[in-house]
Coordinates of C-alpha atoms in Angstrom, one line a residue:
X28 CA -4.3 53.4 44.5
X29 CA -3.1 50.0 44.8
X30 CA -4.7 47.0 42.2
X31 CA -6.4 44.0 43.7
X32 CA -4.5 41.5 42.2
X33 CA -7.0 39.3 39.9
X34 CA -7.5 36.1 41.2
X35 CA -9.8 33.4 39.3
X36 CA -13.5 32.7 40.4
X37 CA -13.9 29.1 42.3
X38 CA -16.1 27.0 40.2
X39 CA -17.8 23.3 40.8
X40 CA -19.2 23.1 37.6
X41 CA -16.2 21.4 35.9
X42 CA -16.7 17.8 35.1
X43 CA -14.2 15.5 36.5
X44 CA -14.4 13.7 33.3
X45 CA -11.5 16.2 32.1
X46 CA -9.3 16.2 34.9
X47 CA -9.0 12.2 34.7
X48 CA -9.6 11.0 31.3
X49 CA -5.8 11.3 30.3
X50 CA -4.2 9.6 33.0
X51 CA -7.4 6.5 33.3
X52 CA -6.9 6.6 29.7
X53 CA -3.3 5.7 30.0
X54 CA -3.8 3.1 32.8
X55 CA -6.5 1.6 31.0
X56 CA -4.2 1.3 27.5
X57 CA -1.1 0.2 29.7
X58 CA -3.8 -2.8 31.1
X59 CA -4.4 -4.1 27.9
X60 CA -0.6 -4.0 26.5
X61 CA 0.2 -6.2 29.6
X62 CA -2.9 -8.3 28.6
X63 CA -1.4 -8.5 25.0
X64 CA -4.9 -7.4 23.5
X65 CA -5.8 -6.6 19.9
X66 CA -3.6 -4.0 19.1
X67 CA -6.6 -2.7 16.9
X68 CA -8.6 -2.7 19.9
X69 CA -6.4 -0.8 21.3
X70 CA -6.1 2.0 18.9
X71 CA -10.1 1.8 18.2
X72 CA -10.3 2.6 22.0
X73 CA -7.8 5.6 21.9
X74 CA -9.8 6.9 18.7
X75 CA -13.5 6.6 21.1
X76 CA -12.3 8.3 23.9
X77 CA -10.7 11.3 22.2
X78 CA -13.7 11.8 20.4
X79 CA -16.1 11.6 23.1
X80 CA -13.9 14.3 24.7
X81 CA -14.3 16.7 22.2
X82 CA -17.9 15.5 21.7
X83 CA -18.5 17.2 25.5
X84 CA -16.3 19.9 25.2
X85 CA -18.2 21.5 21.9
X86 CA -21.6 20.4 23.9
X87 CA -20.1 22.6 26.7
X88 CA -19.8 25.1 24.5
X89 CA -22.8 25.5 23.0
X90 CA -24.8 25.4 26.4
X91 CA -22.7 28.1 27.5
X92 CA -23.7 31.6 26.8
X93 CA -21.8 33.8 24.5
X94 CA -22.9 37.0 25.3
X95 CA -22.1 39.2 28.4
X96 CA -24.0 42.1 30.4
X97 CA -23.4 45.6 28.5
X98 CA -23.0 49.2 30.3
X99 CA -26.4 49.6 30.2
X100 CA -27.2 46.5 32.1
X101 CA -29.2 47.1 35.1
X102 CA -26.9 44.5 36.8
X103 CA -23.9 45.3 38.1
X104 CA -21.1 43.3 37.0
X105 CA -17.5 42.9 38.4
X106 CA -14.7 43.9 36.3
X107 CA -12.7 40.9 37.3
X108 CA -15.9 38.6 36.7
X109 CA -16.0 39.6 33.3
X110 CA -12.1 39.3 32.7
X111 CA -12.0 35.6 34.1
X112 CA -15.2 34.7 32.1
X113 CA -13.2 36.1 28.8
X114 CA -10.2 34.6 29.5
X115 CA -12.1 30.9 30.3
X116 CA -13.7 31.4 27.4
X117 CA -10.2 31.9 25.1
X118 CA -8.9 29.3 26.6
X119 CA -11.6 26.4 26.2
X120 CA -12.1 27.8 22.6
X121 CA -8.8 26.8 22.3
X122 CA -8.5 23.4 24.3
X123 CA -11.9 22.9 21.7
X124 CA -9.2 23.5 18.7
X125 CA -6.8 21.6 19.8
X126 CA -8.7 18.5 21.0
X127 CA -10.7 18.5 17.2
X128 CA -7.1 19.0 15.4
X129 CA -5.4 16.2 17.5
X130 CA -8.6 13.5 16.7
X131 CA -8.4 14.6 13.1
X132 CA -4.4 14.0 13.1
X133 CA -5.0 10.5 14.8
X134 CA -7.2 9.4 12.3
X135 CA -5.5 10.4 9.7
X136 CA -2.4 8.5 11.1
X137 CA -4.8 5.5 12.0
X138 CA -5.6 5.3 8.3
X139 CA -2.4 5.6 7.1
X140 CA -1.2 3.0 9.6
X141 CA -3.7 0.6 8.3
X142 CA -2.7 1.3 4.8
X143 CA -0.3 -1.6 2.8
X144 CA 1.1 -4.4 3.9
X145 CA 4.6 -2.7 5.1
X146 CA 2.7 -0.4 7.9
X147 CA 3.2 -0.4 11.2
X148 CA -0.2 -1.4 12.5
X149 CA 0.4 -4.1 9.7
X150 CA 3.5 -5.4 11.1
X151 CA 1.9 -6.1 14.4
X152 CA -0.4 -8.5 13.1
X153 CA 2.1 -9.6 10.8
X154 CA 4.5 -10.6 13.5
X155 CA 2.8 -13.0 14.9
X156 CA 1.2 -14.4 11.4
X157 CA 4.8 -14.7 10.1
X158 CA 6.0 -16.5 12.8
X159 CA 2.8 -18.9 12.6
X160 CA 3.3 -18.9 8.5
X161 CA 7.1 -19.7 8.7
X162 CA 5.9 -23.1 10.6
X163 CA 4.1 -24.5 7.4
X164 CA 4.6 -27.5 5.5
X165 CA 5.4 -27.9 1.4
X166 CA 4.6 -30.6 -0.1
X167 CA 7.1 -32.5 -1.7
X168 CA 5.9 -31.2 -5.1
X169 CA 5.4 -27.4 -4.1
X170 CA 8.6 -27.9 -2.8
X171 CA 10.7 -29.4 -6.1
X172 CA 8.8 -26.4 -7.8
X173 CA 9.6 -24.0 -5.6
X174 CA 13.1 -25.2 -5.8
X175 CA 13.0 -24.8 -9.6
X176 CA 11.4 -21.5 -9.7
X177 CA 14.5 -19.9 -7.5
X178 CA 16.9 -21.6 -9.3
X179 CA 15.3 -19.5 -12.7
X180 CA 15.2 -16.0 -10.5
X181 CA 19.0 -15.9 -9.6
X182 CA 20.1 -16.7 -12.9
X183 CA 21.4 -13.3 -14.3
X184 CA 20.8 -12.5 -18.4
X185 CA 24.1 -12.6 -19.4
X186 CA 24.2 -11.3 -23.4
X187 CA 27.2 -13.8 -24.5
X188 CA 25.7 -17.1 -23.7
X189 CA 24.2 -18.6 -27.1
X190 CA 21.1 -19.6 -25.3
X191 CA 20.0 -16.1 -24.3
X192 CA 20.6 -14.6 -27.5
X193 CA 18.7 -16.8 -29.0
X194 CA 15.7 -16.4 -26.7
X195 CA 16.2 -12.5 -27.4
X196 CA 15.7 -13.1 -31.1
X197 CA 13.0 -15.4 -30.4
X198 CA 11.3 -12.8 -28.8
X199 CA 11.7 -9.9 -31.3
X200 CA 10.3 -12.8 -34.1
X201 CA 7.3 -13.3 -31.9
X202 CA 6.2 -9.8 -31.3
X203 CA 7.1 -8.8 -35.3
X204 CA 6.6 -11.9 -37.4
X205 CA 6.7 -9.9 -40.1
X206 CA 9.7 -7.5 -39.1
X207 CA 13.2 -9.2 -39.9
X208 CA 15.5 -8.7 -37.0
X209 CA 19.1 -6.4 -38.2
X210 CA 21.2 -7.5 -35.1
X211 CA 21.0 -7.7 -31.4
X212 CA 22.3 -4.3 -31.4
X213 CA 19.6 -2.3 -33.1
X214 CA 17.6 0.8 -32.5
X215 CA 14.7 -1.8 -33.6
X216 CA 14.4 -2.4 -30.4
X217 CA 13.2 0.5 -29.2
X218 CA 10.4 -0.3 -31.1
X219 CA 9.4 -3.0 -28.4
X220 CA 9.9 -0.5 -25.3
X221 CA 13.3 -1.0 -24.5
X222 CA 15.5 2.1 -23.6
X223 CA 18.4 1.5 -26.1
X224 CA 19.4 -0.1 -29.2
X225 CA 21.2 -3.5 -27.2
X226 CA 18.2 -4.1 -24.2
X227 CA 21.2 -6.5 -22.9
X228 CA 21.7 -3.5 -20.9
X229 CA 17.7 -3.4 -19.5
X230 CA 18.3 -6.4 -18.2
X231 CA 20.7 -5.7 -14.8
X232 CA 17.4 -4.9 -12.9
X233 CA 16.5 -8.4 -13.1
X234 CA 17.8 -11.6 -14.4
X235 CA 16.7 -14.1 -17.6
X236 CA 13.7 -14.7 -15.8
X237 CA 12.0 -11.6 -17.2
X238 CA 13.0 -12.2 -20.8
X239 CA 11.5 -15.9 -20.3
X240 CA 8.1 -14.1 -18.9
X241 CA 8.3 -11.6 -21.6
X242 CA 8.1 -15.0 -24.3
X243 CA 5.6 -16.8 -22.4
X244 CA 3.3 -13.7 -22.5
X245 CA 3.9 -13.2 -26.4
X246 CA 3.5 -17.2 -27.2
X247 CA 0.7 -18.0 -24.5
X248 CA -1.3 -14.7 -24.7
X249 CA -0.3 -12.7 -28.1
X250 CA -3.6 -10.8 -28.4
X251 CA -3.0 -9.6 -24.6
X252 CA 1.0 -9.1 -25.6
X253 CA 0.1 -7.3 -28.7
X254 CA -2.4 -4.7 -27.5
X255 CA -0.4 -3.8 -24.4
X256 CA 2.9 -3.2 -27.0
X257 CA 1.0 -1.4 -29.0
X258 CA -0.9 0.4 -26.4
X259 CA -3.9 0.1 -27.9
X260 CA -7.4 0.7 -25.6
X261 CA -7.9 3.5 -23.5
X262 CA -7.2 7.4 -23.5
X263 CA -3.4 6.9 -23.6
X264 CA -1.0 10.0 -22.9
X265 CA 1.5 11.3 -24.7
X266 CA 4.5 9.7 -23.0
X267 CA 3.8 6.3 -22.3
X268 CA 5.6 3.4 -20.6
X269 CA 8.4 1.4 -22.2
X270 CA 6.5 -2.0 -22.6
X271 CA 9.4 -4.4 -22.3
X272 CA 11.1 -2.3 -19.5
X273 CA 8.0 -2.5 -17.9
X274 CA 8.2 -6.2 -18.8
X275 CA 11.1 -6.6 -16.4
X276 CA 10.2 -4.3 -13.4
X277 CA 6.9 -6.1 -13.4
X278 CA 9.2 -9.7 -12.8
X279 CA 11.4 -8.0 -10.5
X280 CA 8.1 -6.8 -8.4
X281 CA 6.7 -10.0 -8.3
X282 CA 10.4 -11.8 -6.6
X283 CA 9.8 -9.3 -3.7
X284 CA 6.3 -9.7 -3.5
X285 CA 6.3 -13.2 -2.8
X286 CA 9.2 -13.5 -1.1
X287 CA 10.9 -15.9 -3.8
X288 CA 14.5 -15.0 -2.1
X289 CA 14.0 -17.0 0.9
X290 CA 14.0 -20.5 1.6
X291 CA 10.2 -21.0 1.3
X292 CA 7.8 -17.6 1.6
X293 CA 7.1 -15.9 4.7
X294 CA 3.8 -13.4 3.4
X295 CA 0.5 -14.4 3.1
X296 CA 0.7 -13.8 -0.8
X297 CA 3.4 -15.8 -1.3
X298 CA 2.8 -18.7 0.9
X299 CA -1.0 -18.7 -1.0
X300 CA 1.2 -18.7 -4.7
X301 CA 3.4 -21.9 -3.6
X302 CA 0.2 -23.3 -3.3
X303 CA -1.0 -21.9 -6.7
X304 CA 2.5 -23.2 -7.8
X305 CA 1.2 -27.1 -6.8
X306 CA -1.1 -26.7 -9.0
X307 CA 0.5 -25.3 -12.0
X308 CA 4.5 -25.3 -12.4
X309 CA 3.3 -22.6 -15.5
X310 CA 1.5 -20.6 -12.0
X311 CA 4.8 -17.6 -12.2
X312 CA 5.0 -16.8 -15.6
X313 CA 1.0 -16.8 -15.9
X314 CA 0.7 -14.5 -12.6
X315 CA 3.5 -12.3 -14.8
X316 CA 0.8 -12.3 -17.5
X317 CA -2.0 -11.1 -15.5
X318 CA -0.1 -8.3 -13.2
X319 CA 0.9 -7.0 -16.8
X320 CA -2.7 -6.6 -17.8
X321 CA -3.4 -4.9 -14.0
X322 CA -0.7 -3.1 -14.4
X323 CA -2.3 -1.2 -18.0
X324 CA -5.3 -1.0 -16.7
X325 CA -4.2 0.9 -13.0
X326 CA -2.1 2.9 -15.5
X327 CA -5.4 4.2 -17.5
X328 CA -7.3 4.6 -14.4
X329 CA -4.8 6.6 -13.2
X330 CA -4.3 8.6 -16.4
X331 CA -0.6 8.0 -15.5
X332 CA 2.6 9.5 -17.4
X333 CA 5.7 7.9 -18.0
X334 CA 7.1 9.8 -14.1
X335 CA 3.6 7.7 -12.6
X336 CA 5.4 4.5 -13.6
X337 CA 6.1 3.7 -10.0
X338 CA 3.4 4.6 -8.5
X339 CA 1.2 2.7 -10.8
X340 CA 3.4 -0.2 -10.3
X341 CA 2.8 -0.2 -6.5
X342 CA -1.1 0.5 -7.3
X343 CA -0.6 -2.8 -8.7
X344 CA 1.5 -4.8 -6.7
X345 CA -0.9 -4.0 -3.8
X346 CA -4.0 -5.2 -5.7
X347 CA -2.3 -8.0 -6.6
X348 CA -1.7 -9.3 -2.9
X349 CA -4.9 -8.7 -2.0
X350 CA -6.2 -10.8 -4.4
X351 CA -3.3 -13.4 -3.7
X352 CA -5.0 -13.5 -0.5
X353 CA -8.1 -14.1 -1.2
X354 CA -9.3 -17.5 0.8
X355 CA -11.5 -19.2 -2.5
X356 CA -8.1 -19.0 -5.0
X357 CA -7.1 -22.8 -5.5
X358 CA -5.8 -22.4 -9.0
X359 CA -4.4 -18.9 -10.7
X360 CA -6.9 -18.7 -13.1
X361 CA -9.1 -18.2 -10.3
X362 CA -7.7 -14.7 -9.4
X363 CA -9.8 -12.0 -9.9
X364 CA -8.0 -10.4 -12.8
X365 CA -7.0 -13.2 -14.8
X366 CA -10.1 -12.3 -17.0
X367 CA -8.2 -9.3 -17.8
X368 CA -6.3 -11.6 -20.7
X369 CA -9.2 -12.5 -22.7
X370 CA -10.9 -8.9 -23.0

């Protein structure tokens, strides 16, 4: 007996909107590169049609009828009717699947790609912004204190000079008035948060810079200096950060955030700080003051340990541009969290 080979049933009732909404799709996308469009609009556009897809195919699905004629049916069904009906069926449950998993996966990516400033969504408005921001103008004050401020971040701590030893003891006598000081080589000063008993050593990370934001802090803000070392306030866990290490990463974050290694900043944060800086020479080591005080309280928010130290440090760093970039900040102690100083 020979098999009658199984061929599929002809149907019309298949929307053309699934045979040519990849390739129109494409055509359409490649139209509005060659237009230069938004590049959001363009990924807004790939997110609407992928879900309008899958909208109709689960609407399909759910007209469709799930059940199919029994034995006892007084119809009479072919055999290779109901084998083409199971197999259409398997396969648009799983062209259902796939389409659901593949809008989830692009919107996940779509959120992570508009995530942070170093994202690749980000960098394609940032292009052309950085190429409009590296055209602006300083004043010929921003400009001298610009000038000033760089020459302060690339000198490095170096423990021999009389100068920095002196601002070293100058700091310990702030932060313990009461405490006399045995040498600069003293397990003392792992009282303060650094990680051995010379912090000359902490130091390589960054320059002097951080040990002169470290005594501004102390002599400008000691309650604020005081209740961070102390780390007093909040549900605190057992192994905390190193205050003055932190101290120094916090300097080090802020050169990179605003860019302070080039001739004049090229981000939107640090091209709105020269601007702060104008205003205030003081505007560095006063933003140092307040990204410490964000920086405690991301770390309680987070109910960090000592391993979360990074991660809380670029919790911070990124509220901290956003509120750099804020359009109504004409002085720093209009940011935000500068109130954070005086709880």
């Amino acid at each position: 007996m020979l098999c009658r080979a199984r061929t599929p049933p002809t149907s019309t009732s298949e929307p053309a909107f699934f045979k040519s909404t990849f390739p129109s799709l494409t055509s359409f996308l490649l139209l509005k590169v060659k237009q230069r469009q938004n590049p959001l609009l363009i990924i807004l556009l790939c997110v609407s049609f992928n879900v309008f897809e899958c909208d109709c195919i689960l609407m399909r699905l759910r007209k469709r009828k799930r059940c199919f004629p029994s034995c006892s049916s007084l119809h009479k069904v072919d055999e290779d009717e109901i084998y083409w009906r199971h197999r259409k069926k398997d396969e648009e449950l799983e062209w259902s699947h796939n389409s659901t998993h593949l809008v989830s996966q692009f919107a996940q990516c779509f959120s992570n790609a508009m995530v942070g400033s170093r994202s690749w969504i980000g960098a394609l408005f940032n292009r052309s912004n950085t190429r409009r921001n590296a055209d602006y103008l300083l004043t010929p004050i921003q400009e001298q204190r610009l000038q000033r401020l760089q020459e302060r971040v690339n000198v490095p701590f170096d423990e021999a000079r009389p100068d920095h030893q002196e601002a070293l003891c100058s700091l310990w006598h702030c932060a313990f008035p009461n405490v006399s000081l045995k040498g600069l080589i003293s397990d003392q000063w792992k009282e303060m948060g650094w990680q051995g008993p010379n912090p000359s050593t902490d130091f390589r990370g960054c320059g002097f810079i951080s040990l002169e934001n470290l005594l501004y802090f102390v002599r400008t803000y000691p309650t604020s200096f005081n209740r961070l070392m102390t780390k007093k306030g909040g549900k605190r866990a057992t192994w905390e950060y190193p205050f003055a290490v932190a101290g120094i990463n916090i300097s080090y974050m802020l050169i990179q955030m605003l860019d302070l290694h080039s001739e004049k900043p090229r981000c939107l944060p640090g091209i709105n700080f020269v601007r702060l800086l104008g205003e205030d020479e003081e505007a560095f080591d006063v933003l140092f003051c307040v990204a410490f005080e964000m920086m405690d309280a991301q770390w309680l928010a987070m109910c960090a340990e000592y391993m979360d130290f990074n991660e809380v440090l670029r919790a911070t760093r990124l509220q901290l541009e956003r509120e750099l970039s804020l359009e109504d900040i004409h002085r720093i102690q209009d940011l935000p969290a500068y109130n954070l100083l005086y709880q």
